[in-house]
mmCIF file of C-alpha atoms in Angstrom:
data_model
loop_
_atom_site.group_PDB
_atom_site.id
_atom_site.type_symbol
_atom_site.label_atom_id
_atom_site.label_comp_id
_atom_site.label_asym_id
_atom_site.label_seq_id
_atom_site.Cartn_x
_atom_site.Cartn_y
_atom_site.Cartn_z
ATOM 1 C CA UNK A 705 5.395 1.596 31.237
ATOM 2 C CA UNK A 706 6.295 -1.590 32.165
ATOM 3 C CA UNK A 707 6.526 -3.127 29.353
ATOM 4 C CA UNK A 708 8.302 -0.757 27.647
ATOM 5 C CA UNK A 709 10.966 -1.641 30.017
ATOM 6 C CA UNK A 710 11.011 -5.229 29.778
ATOM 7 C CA UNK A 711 10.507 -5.522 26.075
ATOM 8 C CA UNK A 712 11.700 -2.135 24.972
ATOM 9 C CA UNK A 713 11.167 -1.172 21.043
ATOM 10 C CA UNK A 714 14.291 -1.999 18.877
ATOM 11 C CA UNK A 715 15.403 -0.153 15.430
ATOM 12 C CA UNK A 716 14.481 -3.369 12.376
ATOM 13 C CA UNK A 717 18.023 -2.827 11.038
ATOM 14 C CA UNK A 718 20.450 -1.704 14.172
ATOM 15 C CA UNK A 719 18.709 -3.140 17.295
ATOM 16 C CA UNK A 720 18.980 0.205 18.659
ATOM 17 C CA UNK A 721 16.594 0.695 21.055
ATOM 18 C CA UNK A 722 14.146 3.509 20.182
ATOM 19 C CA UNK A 723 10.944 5.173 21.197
ATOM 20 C CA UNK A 724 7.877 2.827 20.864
ATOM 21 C CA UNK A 725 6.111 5.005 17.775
ATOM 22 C CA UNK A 726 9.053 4.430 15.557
ATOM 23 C CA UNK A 727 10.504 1.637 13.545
ATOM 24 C CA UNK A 728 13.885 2.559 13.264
ATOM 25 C CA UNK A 729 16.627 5.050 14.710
ATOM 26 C CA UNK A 730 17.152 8.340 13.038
ATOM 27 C CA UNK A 731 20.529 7.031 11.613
ATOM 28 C CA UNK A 732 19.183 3.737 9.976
ATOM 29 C CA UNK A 733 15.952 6.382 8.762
ATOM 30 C CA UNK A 734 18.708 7.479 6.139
ATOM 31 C CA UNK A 735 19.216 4.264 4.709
ATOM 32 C CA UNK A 736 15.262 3.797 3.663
ATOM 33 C CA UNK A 737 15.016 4.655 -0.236
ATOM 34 C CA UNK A 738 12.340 6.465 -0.967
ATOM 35 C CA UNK A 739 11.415 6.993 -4.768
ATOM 36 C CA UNK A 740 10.873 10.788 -4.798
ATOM 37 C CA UNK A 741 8.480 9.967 -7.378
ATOM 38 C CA UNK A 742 6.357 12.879 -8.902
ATOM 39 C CA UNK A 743 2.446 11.690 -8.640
ATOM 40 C CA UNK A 744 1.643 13.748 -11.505
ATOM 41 C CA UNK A 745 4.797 13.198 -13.780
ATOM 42 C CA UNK A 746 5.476 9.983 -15.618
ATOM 43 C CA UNK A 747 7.256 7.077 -12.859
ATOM 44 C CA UNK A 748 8.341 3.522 -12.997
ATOM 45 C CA UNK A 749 4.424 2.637 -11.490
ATOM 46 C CA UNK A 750 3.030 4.908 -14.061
ATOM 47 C CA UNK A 751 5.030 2.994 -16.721
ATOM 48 C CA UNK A 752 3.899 -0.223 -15.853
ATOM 49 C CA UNK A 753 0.089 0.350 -15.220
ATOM 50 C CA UNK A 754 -0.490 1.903 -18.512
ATOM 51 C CA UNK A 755 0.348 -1.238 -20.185
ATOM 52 C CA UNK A 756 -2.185 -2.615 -18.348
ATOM 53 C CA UNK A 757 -4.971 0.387 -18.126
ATOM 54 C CA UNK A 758 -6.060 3.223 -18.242
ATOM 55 C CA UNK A 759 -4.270 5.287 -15.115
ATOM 56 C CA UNK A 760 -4.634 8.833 -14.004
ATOM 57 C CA UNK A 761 -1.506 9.301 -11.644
ATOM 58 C CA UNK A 762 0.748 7.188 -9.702
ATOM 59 C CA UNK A 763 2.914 7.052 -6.107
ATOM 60 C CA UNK A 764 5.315 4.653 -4.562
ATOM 61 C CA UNK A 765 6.692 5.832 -1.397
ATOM 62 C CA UNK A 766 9.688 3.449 -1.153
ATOM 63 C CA UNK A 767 12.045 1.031 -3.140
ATOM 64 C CA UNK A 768 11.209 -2.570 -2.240
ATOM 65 C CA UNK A 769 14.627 -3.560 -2.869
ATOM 66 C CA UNK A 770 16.447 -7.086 -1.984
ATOM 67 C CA UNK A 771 18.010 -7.671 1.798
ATOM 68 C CA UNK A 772 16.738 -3.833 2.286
ATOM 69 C CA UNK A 773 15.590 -1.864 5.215
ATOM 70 C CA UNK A 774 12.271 -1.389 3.292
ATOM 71 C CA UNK A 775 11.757 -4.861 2.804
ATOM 72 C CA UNK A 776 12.053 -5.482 6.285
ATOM 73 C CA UNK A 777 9.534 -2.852 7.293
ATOM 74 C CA UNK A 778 6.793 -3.914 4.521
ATOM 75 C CA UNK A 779 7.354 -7.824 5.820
ATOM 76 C CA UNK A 780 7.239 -6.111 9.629
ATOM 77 C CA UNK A 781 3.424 -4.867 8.708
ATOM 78 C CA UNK A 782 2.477 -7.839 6.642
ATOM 79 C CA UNK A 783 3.796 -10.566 8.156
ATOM 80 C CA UNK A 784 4.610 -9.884 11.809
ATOM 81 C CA UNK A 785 2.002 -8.644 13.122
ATOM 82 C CA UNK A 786 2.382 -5.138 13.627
ATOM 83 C CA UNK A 787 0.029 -3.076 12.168
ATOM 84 C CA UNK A 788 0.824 0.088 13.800
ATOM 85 C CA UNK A 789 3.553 0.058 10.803
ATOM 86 C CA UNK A 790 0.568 1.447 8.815
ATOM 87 C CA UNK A 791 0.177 4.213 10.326
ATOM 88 C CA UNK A 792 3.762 5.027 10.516
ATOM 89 C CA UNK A 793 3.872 4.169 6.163
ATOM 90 C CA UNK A 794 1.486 6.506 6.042
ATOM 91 C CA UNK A 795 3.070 9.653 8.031
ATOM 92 C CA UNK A 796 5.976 9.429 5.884
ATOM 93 C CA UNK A 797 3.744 8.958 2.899
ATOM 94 C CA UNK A 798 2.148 12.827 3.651
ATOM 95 C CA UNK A 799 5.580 14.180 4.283
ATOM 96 C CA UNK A 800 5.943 13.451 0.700
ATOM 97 C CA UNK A 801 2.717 13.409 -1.689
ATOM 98 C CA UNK A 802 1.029 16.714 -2.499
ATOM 99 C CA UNK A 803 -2.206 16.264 -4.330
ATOM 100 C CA UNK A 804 -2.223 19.611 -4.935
ATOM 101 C CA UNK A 805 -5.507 20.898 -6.142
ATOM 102 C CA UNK A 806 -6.205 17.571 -7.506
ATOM 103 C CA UNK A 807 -7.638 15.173 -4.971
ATOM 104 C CA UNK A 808 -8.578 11.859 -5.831
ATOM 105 C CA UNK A 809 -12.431 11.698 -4.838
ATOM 106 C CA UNK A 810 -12.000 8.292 -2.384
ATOM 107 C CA UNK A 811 -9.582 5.776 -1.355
ATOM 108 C CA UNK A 812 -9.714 2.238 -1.599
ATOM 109 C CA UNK A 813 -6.803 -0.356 -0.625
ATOM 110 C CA UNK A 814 -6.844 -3.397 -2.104
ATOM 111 C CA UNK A 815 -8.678 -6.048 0.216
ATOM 112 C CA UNK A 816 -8.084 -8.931 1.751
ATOM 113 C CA UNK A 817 -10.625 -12.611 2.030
ATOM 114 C CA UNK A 818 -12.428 -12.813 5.057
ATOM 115 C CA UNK A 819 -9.898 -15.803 6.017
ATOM 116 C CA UNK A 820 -7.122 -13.816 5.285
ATOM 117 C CA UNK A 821 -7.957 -11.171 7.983
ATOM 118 C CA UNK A 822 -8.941 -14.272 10.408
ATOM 119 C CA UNK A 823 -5.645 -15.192 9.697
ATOM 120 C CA UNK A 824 -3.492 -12.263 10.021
ATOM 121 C CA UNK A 825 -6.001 -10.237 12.217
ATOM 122 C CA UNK A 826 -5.967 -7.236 10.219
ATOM 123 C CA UNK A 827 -5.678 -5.688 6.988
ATOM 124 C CA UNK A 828 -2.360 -4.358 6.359
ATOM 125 C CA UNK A 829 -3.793 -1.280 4.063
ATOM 126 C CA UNK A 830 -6.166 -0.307 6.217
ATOM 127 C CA UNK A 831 -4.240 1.924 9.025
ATOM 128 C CA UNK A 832 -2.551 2.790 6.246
ATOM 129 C CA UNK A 833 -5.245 4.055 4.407
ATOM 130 C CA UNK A 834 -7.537 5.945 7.384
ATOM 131 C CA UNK A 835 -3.954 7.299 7.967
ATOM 132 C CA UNK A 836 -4.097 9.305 4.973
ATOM 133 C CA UNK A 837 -7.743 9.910 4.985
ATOM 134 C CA UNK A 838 -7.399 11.636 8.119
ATOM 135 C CA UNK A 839 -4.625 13.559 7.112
ATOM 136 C CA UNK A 840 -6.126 14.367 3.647
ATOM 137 C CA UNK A 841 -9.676 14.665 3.845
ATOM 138 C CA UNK A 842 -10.345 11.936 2.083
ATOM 139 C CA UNK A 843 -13.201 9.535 2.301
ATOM 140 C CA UNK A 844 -12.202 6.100 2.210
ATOM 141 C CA UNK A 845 -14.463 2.947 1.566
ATOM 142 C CA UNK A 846 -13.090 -0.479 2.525
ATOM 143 C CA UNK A 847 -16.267 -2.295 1.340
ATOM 144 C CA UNK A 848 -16.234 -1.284 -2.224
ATOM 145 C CA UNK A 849 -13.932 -3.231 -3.477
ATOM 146 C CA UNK A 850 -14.043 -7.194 -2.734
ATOM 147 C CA UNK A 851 -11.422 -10.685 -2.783
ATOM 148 C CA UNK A 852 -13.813 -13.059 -4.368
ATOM 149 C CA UNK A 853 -11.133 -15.727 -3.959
ATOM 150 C CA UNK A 854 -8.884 -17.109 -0.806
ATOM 151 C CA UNK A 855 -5.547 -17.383 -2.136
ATOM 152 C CA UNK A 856 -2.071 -17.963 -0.594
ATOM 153 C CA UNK A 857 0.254 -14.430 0.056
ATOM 154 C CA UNK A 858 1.737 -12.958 -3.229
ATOM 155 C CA UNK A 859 4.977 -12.830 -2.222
ATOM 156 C CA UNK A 860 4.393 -17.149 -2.131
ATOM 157 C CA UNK A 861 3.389 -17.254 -5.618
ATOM 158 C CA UNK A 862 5.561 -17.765 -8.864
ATOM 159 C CA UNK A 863 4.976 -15.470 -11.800
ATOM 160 C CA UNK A 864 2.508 -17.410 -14.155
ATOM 161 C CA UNK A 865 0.130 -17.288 -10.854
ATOM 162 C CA UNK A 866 0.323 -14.089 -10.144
ATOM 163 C CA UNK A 867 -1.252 -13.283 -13.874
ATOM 164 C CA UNK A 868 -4.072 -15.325 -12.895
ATOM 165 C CA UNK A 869 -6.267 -13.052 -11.273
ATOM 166 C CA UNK A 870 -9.220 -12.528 -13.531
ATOM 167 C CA UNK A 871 -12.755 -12.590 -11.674
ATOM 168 C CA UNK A 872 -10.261 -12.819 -8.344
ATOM 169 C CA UNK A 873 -12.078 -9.124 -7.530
ATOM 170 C CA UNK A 874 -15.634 -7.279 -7.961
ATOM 171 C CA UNK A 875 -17.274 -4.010 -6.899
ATOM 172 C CA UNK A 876 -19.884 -4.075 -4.349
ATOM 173 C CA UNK A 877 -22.205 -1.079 -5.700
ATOM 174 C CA UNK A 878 -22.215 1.244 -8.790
ATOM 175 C CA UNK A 879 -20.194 3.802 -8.900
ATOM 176 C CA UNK A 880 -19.786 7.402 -11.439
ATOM 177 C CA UNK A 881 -18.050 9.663 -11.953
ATOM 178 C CA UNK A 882 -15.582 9.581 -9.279
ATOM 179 C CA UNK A 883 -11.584 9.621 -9.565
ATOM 180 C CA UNK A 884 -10.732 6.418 -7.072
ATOM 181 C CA UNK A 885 -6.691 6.299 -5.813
ATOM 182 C CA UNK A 886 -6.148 2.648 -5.776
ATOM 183 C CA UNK A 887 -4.120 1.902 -2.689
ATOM 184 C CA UNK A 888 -1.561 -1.450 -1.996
ATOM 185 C CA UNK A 889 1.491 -2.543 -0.228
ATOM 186 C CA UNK A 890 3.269 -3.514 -3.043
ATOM 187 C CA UNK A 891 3.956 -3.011 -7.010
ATOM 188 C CA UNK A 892 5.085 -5.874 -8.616
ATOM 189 C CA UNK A 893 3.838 -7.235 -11.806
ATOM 190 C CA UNK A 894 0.607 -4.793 -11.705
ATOM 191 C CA UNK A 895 -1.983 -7.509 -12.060
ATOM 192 C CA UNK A 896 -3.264 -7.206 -8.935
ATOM 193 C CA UNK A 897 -3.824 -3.095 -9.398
ATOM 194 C CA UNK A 898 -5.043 -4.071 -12.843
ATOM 195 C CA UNK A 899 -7.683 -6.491 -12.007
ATOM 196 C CA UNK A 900 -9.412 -3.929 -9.623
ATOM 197 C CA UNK A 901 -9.368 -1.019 -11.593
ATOM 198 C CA UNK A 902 -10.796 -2.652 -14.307
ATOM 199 C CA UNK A 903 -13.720 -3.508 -12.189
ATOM 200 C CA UNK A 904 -13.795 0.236 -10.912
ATOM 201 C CA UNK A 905 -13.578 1.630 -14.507
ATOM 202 C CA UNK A 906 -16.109 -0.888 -15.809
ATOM 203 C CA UNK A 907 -18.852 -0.243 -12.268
ATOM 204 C CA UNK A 908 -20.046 3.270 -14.391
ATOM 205 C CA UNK A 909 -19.515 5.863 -16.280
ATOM 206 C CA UNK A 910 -16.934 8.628 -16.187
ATOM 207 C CA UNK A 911 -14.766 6.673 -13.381
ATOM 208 C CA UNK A 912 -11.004 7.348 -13.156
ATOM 209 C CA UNK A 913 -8.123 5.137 -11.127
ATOM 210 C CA UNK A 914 -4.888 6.469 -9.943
ATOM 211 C CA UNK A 915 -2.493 4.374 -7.723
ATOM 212 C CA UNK A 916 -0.230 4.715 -4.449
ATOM 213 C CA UNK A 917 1.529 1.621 -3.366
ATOM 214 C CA UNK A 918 3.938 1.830 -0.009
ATOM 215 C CA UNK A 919 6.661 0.116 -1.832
ATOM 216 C CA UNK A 920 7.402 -0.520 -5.628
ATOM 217 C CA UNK A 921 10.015 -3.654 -6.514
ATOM 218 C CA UNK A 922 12.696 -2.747 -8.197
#
């Protein structure tokens, strides 16, 4: 295509210039960190959210490390308006996570305020998310879960305001029974996870919460 020629796709880290599905060239590829985490052993995500509740299993696909490639690729999909990243985060995400025989009943991401997506034009979970549905036969539900609150971007906030997130969530309808994977871009403090699966957990009986975040910040 046209296009293609005059503004041709470039790798994030080398400049290389590469096919127009991919974010980077096959010899920067090597240089992403990916966790190898075990979604049914302990991790560094399970760790952290059992502090904060009770989790079933956890995932991070990458390390969300300082000046890294993966930091470059999370900021490409949040910040830079490229939201085909998703979908790429998501292929390499079911290269790597088996479920096994033990499929979470739905996924939800964690959403955005309506002026949020106004502002940015998408959510950044959401290819993400149908990405694995698809793949998984998973249902998904980007409604349950709500932002009650417009806030500025996480990554803009200091520590003491990223703990204050009570009430910033609620679920839309009642839900039982099911075991809901908890999907965002990236693991920090946990708060954020926290605050939504307590509001999952607390929406009726027998529900469980198990998370998968793109990136966890080491």
């Amino acid at each position: 295509m046209i296009l293609d020629l005059l503004f041709p796709n470039r790798c994030l880290h080398c400049n290389r210039i590469i096919e127009s599905n991919l974010l980077v060239c096959d010899i920067c590829f090597n240089q992403i960190h990916f966790t190898h985490y075990d979604y049914f052993e302990n991790n560094p995500v399970k760790e952290k959210c059992r502090l904060l509740f009770p989790v079933e299993n956890t995932y991070a696909l990458i390390q969300f490390e300082e000046e890294s490639l993966s930091r470059k690729i999370i900021h490409e999909l949040k910040y830079r308006s490229r939201e085909i990243t998703g979908r790429i985060l998501g292929e390499w995400t079911t290269d790597r996570l088996d479920f096994k025989n033990q499929k979470p009943d739905l996924l939800v991401s964690v959403p955005l305020h309506p002026k949020k997506i106004r502002e940015r034009g998408y959510n950044q979970l959401h290819l993400y998310t149908e990405t694995l549905s698809k793949y998984y036969r998973i249902p998904f539900d980007h409604q349950l879960v709500k932002r009650n609150y417009y806030s500025k971007a996480q990554a803009l906030k200091d520590k003491q305001h990223r703990l204050e997130t009570i009430n910033t969530f609620s679920v839309t309808q009642p839900v039982n029974g099911k075991h809901i994977l908890l999907i965002d871009d990236v693991f920090t403090t946990g708060t954020t996870v926290s605050s939504i699966a307590w509001e999952i957990l607390n929406a009726g009986e027998h529900n469980k919460v198990s998370v998968l975040v793109m990136a966890m910040d080491v």
